[in-house]
PDB file of C-alpha atoms in Angstrom:
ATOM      1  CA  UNK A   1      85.451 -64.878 -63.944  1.00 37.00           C
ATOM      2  CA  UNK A   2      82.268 -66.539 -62.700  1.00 37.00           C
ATOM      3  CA  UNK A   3      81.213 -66.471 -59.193  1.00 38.00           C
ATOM      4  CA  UNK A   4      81.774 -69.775 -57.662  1.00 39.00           C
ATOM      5  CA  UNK A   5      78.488 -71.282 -56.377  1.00 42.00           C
ATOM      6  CA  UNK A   6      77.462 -71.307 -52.848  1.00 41.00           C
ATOM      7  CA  UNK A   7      79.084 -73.954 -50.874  1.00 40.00           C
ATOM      8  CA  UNK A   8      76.795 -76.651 -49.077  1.00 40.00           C
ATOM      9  CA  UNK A   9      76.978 -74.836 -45.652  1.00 42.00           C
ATOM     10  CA  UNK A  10      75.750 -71.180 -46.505  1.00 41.00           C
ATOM     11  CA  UNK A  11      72.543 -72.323 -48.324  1.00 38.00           C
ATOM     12  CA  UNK A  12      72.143 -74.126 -44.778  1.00 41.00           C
ATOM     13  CA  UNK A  13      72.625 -70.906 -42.743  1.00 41.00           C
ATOM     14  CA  UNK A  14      70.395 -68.741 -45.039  1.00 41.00           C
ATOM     15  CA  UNK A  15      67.701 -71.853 -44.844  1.00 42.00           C
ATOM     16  CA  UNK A  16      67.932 -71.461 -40.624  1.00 43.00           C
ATOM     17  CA  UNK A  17      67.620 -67.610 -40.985  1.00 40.00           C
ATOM     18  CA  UNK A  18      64.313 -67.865 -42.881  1.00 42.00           C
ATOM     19  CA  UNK A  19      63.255 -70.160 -40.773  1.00 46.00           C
ATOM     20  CA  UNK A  20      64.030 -67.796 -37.614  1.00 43.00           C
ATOM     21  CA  UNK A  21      62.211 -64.867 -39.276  1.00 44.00           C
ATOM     22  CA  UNK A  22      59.175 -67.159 -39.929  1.00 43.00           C
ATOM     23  CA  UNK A  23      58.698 -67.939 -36.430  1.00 49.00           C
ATOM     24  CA  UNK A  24      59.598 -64.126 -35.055  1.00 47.00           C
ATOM     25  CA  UNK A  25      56.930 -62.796 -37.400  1.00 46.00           C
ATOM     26  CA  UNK A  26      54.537 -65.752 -35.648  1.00 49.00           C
ATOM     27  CA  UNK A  27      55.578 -64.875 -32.384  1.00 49.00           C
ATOM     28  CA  UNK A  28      54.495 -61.351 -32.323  1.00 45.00           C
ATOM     29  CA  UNK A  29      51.588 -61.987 -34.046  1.00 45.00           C
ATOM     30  CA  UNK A  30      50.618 -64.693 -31.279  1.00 51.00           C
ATOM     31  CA  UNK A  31      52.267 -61.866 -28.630  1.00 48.00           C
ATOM     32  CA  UNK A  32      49.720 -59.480 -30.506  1.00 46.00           C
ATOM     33  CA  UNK A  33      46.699 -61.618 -30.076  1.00 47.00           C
ATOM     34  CA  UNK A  34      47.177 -62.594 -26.419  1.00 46.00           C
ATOM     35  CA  UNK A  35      46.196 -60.954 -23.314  1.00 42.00           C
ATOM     36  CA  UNK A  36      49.657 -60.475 -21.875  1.00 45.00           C
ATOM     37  CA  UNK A  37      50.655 -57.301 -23.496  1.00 45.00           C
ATOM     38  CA  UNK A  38      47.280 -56.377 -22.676  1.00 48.00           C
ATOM     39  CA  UNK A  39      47.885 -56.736 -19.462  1.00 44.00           C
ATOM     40  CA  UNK A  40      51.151 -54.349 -19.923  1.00 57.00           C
ATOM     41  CA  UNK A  41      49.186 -51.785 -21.654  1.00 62.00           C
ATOM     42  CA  UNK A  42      46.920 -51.911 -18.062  1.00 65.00           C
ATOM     43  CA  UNK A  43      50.059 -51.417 -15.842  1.00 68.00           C
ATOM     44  CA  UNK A  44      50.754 -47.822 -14.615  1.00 67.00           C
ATOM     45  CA  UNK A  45      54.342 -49.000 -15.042  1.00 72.00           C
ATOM     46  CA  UNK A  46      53.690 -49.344 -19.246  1.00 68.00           C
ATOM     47  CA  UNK A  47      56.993 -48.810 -21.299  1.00 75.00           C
ATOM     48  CA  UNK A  48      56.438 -48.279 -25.170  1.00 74.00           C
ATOM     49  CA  UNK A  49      59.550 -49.232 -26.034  1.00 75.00           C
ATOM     50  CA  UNK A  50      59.738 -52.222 -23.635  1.00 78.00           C
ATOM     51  CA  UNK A  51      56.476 -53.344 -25.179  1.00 75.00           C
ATOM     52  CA  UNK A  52      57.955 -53.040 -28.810  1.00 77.00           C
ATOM     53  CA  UNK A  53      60.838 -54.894 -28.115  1.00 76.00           C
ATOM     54  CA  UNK A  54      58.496 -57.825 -27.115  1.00 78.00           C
ATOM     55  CA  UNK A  55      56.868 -57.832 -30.305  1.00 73.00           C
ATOM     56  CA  UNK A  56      59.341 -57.616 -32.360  1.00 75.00           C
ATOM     57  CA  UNK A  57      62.355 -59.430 -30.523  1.00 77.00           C
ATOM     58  CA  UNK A  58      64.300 -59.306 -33.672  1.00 74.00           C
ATOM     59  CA  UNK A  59      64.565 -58.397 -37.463  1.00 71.00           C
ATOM     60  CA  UNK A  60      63.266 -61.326 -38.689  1.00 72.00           C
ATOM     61  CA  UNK A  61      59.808 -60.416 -36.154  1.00 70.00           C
ATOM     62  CA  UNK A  62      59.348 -57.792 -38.883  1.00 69.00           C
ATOM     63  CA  UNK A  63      57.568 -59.897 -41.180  1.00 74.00           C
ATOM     64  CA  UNK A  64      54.364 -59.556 -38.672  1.00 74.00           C
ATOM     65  CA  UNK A  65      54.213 -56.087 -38.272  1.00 76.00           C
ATOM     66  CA  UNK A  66      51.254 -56.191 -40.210  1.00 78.00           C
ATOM     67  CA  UNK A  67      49.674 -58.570 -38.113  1.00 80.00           C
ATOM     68  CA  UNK A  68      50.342 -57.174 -35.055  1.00 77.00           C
ATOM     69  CA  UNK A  69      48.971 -53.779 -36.010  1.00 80.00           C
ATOM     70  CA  UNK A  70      46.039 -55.154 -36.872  1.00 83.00           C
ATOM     71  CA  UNK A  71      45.705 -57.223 -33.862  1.00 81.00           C
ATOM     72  CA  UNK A  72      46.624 -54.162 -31.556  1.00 78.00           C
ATOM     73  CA  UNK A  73      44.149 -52.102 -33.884  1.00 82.00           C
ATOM     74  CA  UNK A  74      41.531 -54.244 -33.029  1.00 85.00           C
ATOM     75  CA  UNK A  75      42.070 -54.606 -29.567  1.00 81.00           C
ATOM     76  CA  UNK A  76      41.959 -50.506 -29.509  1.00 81.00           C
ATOM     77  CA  UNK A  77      38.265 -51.035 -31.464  1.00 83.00           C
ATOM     78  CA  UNK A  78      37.690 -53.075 -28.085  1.00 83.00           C
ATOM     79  CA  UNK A  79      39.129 -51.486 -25.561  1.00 79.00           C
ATOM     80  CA  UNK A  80      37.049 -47.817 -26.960  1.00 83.00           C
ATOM     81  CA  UNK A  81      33.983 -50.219 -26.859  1.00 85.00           C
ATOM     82  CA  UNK A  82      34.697 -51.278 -23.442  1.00 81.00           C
ATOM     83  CA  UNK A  83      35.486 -47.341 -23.032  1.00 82.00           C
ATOM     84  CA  UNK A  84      32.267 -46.423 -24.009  1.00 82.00           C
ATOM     85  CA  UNK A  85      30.198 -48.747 -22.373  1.00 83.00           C
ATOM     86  CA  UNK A  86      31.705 -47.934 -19.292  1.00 81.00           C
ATOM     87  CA  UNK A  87      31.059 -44.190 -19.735  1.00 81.00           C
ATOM     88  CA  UNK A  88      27.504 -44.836 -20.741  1.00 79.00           C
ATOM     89  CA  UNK A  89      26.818 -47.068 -17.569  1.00 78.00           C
ATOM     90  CA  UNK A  90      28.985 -44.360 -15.473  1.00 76.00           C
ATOM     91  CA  UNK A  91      26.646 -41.380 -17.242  1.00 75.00           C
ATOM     92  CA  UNK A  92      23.674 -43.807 -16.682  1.00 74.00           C
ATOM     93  CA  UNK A  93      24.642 -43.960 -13.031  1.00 73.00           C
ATOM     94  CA  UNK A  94      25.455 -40.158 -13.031  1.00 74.00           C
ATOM     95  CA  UNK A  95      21.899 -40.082 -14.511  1.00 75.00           C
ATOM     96  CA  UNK A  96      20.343 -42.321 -11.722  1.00 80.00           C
ATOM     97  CA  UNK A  97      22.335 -39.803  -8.826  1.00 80.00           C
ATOM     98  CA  UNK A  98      21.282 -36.503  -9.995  1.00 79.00           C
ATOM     99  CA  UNK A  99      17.662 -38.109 -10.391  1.00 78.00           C
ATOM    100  CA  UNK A 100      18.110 -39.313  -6.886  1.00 83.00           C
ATOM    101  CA  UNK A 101      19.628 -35.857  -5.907  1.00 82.00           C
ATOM    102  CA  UNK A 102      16.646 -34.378  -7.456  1.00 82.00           C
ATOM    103  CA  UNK A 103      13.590 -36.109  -5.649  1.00 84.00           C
ATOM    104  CA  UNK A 104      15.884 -35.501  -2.405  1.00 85.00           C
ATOM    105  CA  UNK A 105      16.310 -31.859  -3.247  1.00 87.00           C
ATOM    106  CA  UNK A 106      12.030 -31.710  -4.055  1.00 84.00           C
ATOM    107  CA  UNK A 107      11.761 -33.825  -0.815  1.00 85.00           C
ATOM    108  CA  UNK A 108      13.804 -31.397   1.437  1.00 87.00           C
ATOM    109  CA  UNK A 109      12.000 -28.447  -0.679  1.00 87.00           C
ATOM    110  CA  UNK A 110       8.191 -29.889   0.515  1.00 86.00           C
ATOM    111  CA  UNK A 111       9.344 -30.533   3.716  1.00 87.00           C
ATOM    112  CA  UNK A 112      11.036 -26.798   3.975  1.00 85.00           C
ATOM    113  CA  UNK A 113       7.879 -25.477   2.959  1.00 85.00           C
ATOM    114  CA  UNK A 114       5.609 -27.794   5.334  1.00 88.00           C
ATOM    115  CA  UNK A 115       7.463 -26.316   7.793  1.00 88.00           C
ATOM    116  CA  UNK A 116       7.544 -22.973   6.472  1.00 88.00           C
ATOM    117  CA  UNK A 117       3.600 -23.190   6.615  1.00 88.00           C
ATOM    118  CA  UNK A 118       3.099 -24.404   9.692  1.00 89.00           C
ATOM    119  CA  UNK A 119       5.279 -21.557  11.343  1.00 89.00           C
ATOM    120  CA  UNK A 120       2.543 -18.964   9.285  1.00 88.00           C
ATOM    121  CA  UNK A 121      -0.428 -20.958  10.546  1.00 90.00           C
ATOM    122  CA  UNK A 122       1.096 -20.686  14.188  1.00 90.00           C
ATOM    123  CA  UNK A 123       2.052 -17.172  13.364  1.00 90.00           C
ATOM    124  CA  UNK A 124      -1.437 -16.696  12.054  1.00 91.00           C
ATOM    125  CA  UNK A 125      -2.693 -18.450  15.406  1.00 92.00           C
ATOM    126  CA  UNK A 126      -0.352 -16.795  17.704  1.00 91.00           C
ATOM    127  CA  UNK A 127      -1.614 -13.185  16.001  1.00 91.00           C
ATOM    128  CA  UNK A 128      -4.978 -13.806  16.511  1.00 92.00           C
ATOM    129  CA  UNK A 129      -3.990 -14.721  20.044  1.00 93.00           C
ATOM    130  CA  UNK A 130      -2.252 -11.553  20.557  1.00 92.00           C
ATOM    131  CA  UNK A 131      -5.476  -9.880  19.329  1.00 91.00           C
ATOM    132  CA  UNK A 132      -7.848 -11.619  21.438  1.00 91.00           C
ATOM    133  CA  UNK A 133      -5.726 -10.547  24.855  1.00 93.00           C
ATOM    134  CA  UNK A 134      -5.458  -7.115  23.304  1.00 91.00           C
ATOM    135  CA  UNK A 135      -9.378  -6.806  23.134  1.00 90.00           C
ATOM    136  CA  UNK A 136      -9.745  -8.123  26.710  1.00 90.00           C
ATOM    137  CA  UNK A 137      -7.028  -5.920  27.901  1.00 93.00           C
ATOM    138  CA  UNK A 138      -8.919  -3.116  26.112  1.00 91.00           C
ATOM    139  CA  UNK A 139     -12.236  -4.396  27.806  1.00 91.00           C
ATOM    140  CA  UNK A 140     -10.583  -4.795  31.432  1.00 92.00           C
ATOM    141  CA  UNK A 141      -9.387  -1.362  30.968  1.00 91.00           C
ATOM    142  CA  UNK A 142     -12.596   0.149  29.329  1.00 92.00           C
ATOM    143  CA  UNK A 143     -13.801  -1.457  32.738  1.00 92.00           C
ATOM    144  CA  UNK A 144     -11.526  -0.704  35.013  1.00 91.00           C
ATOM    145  CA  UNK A 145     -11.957   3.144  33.846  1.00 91.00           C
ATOM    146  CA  UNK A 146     -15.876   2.694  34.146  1.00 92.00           C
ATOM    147  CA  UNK A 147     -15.336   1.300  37.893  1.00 92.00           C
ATOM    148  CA  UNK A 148     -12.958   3.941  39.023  1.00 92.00           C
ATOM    149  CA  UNK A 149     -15.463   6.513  37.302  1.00 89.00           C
ATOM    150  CA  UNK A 150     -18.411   4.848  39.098  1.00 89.00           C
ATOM    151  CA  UNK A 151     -16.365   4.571  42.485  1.00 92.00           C
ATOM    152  CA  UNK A 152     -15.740   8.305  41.909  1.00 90.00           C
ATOM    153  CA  UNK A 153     -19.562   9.491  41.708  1.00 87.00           C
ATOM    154  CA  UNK A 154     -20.593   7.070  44.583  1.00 90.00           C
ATOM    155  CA  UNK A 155     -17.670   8.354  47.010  1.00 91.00           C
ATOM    156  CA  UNK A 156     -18.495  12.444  45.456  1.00 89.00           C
ATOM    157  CA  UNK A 157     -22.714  11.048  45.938  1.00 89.00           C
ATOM    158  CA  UNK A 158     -22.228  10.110  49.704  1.00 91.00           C
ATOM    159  CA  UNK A 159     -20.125  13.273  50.454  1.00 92.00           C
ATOM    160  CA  UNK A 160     -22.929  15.343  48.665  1.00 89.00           C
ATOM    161  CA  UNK A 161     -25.676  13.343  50.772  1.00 91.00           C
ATOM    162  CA  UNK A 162     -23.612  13.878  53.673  1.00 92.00           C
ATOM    163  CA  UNK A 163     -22.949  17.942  53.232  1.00 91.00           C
ATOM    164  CA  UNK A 164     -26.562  18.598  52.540  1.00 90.00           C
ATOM    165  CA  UNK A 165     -27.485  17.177  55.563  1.00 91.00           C
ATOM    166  CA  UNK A 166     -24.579  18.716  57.606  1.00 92.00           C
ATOM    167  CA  UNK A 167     -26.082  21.922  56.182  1.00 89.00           C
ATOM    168  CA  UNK A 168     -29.452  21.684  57.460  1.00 90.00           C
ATOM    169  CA  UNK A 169     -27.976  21.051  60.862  1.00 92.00           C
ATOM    170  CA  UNK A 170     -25.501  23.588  60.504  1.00 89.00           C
ATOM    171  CA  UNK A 171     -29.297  26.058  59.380  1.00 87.00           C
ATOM    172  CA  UNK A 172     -31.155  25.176  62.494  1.00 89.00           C
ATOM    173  CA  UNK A 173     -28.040  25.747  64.993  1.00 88.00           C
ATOM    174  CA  UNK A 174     -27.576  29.121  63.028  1.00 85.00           C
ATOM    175  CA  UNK A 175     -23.654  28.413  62.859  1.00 88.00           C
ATOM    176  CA  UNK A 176     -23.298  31.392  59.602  1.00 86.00           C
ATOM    177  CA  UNK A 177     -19.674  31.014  58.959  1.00 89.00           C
ATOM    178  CA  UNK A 178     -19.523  27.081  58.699  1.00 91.00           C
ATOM    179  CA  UNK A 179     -22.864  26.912  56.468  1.00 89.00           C
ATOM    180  CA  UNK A 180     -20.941  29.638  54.241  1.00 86.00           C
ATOM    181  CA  UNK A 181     -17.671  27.081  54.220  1.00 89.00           C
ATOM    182  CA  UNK A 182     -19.998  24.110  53.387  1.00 89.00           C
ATOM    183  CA  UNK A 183     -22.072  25.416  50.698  1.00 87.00           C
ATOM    184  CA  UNK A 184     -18.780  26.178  48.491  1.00 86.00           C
ATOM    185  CA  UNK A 185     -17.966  22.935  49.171  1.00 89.00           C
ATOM    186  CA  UNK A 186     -21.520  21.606  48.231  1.00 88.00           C
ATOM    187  CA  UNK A 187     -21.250  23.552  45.110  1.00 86.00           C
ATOM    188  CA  UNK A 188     -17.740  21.948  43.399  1.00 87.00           C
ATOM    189  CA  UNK A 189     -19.677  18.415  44.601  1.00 87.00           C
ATOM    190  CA  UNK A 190     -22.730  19.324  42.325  1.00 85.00           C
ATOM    191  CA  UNK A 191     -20.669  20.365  39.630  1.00 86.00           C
ATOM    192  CA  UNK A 192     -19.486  16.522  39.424  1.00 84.00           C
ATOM    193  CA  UNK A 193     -23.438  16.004  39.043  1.00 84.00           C
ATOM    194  CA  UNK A 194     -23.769  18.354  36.361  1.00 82.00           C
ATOM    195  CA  UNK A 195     -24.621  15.498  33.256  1.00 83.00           C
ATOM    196  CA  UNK A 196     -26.907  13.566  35.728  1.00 81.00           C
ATOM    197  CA  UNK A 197     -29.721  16.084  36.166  1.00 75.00           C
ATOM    198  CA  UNK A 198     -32.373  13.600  34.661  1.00 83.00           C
ATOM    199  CA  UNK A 199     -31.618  11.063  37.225  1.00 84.00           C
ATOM    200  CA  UNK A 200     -34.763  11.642  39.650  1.00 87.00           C
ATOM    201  CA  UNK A 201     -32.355  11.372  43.053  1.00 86.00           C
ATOM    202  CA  UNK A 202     -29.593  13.797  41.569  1.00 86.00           C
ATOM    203  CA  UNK A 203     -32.570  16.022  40.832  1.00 88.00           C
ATOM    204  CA  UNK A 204     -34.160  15.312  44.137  1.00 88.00           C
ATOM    205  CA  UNK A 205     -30.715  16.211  46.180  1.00 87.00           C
ATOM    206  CA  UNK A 206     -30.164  19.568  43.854  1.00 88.00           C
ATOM    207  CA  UNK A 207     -33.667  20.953  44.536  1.00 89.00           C
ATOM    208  CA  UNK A 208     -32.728  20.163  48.637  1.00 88.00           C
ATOM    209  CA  UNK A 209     -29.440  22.017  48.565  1.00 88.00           C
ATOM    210  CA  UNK A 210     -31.045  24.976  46.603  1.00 88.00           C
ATOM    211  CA  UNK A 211     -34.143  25.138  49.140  1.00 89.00           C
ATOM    212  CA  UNK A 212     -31.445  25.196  51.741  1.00 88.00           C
ATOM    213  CA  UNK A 213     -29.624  27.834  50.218  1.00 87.00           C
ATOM    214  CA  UNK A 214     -32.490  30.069  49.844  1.00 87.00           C
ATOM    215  CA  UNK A 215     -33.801  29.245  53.461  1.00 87.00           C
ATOM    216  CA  UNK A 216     -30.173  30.453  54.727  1.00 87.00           C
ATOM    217  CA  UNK A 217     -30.151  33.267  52.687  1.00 84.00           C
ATOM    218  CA  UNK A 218     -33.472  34.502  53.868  1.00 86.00           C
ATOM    219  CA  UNK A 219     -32.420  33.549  57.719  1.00 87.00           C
ATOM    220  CA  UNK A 220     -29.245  35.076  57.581  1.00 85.00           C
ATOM    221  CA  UNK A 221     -30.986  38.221  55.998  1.00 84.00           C
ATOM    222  CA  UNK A 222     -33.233  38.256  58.900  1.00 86.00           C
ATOM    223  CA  UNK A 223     -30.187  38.349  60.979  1.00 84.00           C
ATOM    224  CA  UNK A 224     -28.870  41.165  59.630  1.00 83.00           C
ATOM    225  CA  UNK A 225     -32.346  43.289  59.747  1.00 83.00           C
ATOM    226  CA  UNK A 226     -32.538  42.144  63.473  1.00 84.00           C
ATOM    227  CA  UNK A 227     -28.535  43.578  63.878  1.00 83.00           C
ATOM    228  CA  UNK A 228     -29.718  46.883  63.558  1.00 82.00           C
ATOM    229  CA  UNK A 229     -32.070  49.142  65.538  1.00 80.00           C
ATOM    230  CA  UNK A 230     -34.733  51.764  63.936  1.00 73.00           C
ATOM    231  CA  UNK A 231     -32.250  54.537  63.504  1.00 74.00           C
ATOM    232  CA  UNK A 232     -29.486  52.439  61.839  1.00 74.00           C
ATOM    233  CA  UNK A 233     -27.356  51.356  65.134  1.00 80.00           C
ATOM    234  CA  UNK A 234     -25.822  48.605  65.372  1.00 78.00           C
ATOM    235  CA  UNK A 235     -27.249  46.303  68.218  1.00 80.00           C
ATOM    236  CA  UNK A 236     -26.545  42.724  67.195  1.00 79.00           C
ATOM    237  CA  UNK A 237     -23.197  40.809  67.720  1.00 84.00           C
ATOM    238  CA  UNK A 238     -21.114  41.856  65.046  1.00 85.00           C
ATOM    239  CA  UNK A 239     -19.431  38.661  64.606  1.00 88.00           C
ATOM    240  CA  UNK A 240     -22.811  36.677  63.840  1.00 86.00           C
ATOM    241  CA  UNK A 241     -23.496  39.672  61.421  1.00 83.00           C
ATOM    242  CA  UNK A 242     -20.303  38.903  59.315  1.00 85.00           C
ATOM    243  CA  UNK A 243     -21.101  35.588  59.206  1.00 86.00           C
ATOM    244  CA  UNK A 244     -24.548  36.084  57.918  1.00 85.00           C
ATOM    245  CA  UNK A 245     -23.076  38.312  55.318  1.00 83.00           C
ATOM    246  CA  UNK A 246     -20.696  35.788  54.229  1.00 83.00           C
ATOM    247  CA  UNK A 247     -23.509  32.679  54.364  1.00 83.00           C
ATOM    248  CA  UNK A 248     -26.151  35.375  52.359  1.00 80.00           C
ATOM    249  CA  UNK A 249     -23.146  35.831  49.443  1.00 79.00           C
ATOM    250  CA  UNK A 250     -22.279  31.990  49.378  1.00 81.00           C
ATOM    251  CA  UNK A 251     -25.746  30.535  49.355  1.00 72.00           C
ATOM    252  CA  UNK A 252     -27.017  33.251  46.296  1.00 67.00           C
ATOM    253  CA  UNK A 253     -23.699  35.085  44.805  1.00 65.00           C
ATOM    254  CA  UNK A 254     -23.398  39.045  44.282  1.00 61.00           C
ATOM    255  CA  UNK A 255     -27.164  39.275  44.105  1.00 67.00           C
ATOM    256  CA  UNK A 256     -27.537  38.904  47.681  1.00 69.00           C
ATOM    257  CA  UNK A 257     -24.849  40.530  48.566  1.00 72.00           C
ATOM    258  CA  UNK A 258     -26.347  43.483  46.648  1.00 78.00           C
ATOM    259  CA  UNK A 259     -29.520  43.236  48.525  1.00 79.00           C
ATOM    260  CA  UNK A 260     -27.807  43.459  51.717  1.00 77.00           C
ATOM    261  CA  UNK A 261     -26.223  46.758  50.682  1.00 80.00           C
ATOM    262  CA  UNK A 262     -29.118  48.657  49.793  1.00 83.00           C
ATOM    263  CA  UNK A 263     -31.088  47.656  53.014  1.00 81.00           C
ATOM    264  CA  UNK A 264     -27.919  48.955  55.045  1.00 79.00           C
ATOM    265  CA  UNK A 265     -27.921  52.318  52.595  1.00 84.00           C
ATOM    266  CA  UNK A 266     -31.971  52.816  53.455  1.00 81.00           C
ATOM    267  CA  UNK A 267     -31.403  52.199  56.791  1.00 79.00           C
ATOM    268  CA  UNK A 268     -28.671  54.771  57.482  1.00 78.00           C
ATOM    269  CA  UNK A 269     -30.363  57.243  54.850  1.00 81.00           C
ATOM    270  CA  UNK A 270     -33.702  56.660  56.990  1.00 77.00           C
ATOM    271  CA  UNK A 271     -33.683  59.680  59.115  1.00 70.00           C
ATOM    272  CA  UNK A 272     -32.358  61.952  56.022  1.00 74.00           C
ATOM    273  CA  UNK A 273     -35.304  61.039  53.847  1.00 71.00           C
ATOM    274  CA  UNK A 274     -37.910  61.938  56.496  1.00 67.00           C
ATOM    275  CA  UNK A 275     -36.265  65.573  57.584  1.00 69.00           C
ATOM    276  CA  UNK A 276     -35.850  65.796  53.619  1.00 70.00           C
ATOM    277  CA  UNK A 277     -39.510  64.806  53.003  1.00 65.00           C
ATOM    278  CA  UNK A 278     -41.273  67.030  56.053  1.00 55.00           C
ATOM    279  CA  UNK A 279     -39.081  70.133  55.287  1.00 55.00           C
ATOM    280  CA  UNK A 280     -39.248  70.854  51.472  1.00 54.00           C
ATOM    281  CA  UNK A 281     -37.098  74.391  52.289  1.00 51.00           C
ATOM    282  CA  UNK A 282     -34.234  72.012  53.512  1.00 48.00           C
TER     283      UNK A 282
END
C-alpha cells in the first residue's frame, strides 16, 4: 500500500515553518549583534534565562546558535579589552596616587626633619645660653664670695686698728685688767691676718701690738716689784697687783707668768738666803 502523497496544503505549512525558522535564526543573530542585550548584560537586574529566551524565542531560532555564540564570544573579546584597559588606566592612576602619596610622604618627611633641626639648633642655642648664665652666675658668686671675704678683713682691719689703739690708751692710764681683756681680743683679730704678713701695713700694725705687749708686760712687772717692800710685804693695792699679773700672762703667755713667780720666790726667800749665807753653822 503506497503512501498517498502530500496534499497541496501540508507542503504549504511545512514551506511557512521553514520560513519561520529562517527568520528566528536571523533574529537572534541580529539580537546577538546589537547593543540591547548588551545593555541587559550591564543591568544589576540581568536574568540568564530571560536573556536566552530573547535569543532564541523559539525552535526554529536554533538555527543561529552558532551565530550568536560567536557574536556574544566576541563581544566577551571586547568587553575583557575594555576590562583591561580600564584596569590599566585605573593601575596607571593607582600608579600616579601612590607617586603623589610618595613626594607628599618625602615632603612631610623634609619638613619633619626641618623642624626637627631647628628645635636642635635652638636646643643647641638655648644650651649654650644656659651655659653662659651658669658662668656668670659662677663669676657673680666667685665675686660675691671675694666681696664678703674682703668686707670681712676690712671690718676685722678697722677693729684691729681700733684695739691697738684702745690698748695704748688703756697702757698709759695703767687700767691692767682691761689691757689683759683687749689683748686676747687683739690676738683672735691677728690670727685673721695670719696669710697677710708681707703686706707692709699688716706688718706695720703686728710689730705695734707686739711693742705694746712687751711695754705692758714690762710696766705691769714694774708694778708688781713696786707691790712689795724689801722684806717681801705686801704694800701695793692688791687689786692693781692681780691685774698686772693677769695683763703680764696675756701680753707674753706662761713665760711671764713664770718670771713673776720666781721674783715673788726670791723675794720671800730673801731674808733666808742672807741668815743662811752669814751663818754657815745654821
Amino acid at each position: 500500500m503506497s503512501a498517498a502523497p502530500p496534499s497541496r496544503g501540508s507542503a504549504s505549512r511545512s514551506s511557512t515553518a521553514s520560513n519561520a525558522g529562517v527568520r528566528g535564526a536571523r533574529a537572534a543573530v541580529s539580537s546577538a549583534n546589537t547593543t540591547s542585550p548588551t545593555v541587559h548584560l550591564d543591568s544589576a537586574e540581568f536574568a540568564t534565562g530571560r536573556y536566552v529566551d530573547r535569543l532564541f524565542p523559539d525552535e526554529a531560532s536554533l538555527e543561529g546558535v552558532d551565530v550568536a555564540a560567536e557574536n556574544l564570544r566576541r563581544r566577551l573579546q571586547v568587553v575583557t579589552q575594555d576590562i583591561r584597559q580600564l584596569l590599566r588606566a585605573q593601575s596607571n592612576d593607582n600608579n600616579k596616587q601612590q607617586a603623589q602619596d610618595l613626594e607628599a610622604t618625602k615632603a612631610a618627611i623634609g619638613e619633619l626633619y626641618t623642624r626637627i633641626s631647628e628645635m636642635k639648633a635652638k636646643a643647641r642655642t638655648s644650651e649654650r645660653m644656659v651655659l653662659d648664665i651658669t658662668q656668670d652666675i659662677k663669676s657673680l658668686d666667685s665675686a660675691k664670695r671675694n666681696l664678703t671675704h674682703t668686707t670681712t678683713t676690712m671690718k676685722r682691719l678697722q677693729m684691729l686698728i681700733g684695739a691697738i689703739g684702745q690698748l695704748r690708751y688703756l697702757k698709759e692710764q695703767s687700767k691692767y685688767y682691761e689691757a689683759s681683756q683687749l689683748m686676747q681680743a687683739i690676738g683672735g683679730l691677728r690670727e685673721g691676718f695670719a696669710d697677710f704678713g708681707r703686706v707692709r701695713q699688716i706688718a706695720a700694725l703686728n710689730e705695734s701690738a707686739d711693742a705694746l705687749q712687751r711695754g705692758l708686760a714690762s710696766q705691769a712687772f714694774q708694778e708688781v716689784e713696786r707691790g712689795f717692800d724689801s722684806q717681801g710685804m705686801l704694800v701695793g693695792d692688791p687689786r692693781v697687783m692681780r691685774d698686772a699679773c693677769l695683763c703680764a700672762q696675756a701680753s707674753l703667755g706662761d713665760g711671764q707668768r713664770d718670771k713673776f713667780v720666781v721674783f715673788y720666790c726670791d723675794l720671800q726667800l730673801r731674808a733666808y738666803s742672807a741668815i743662811f749665807q752669814l751663818n754657815d753653822d745654821v
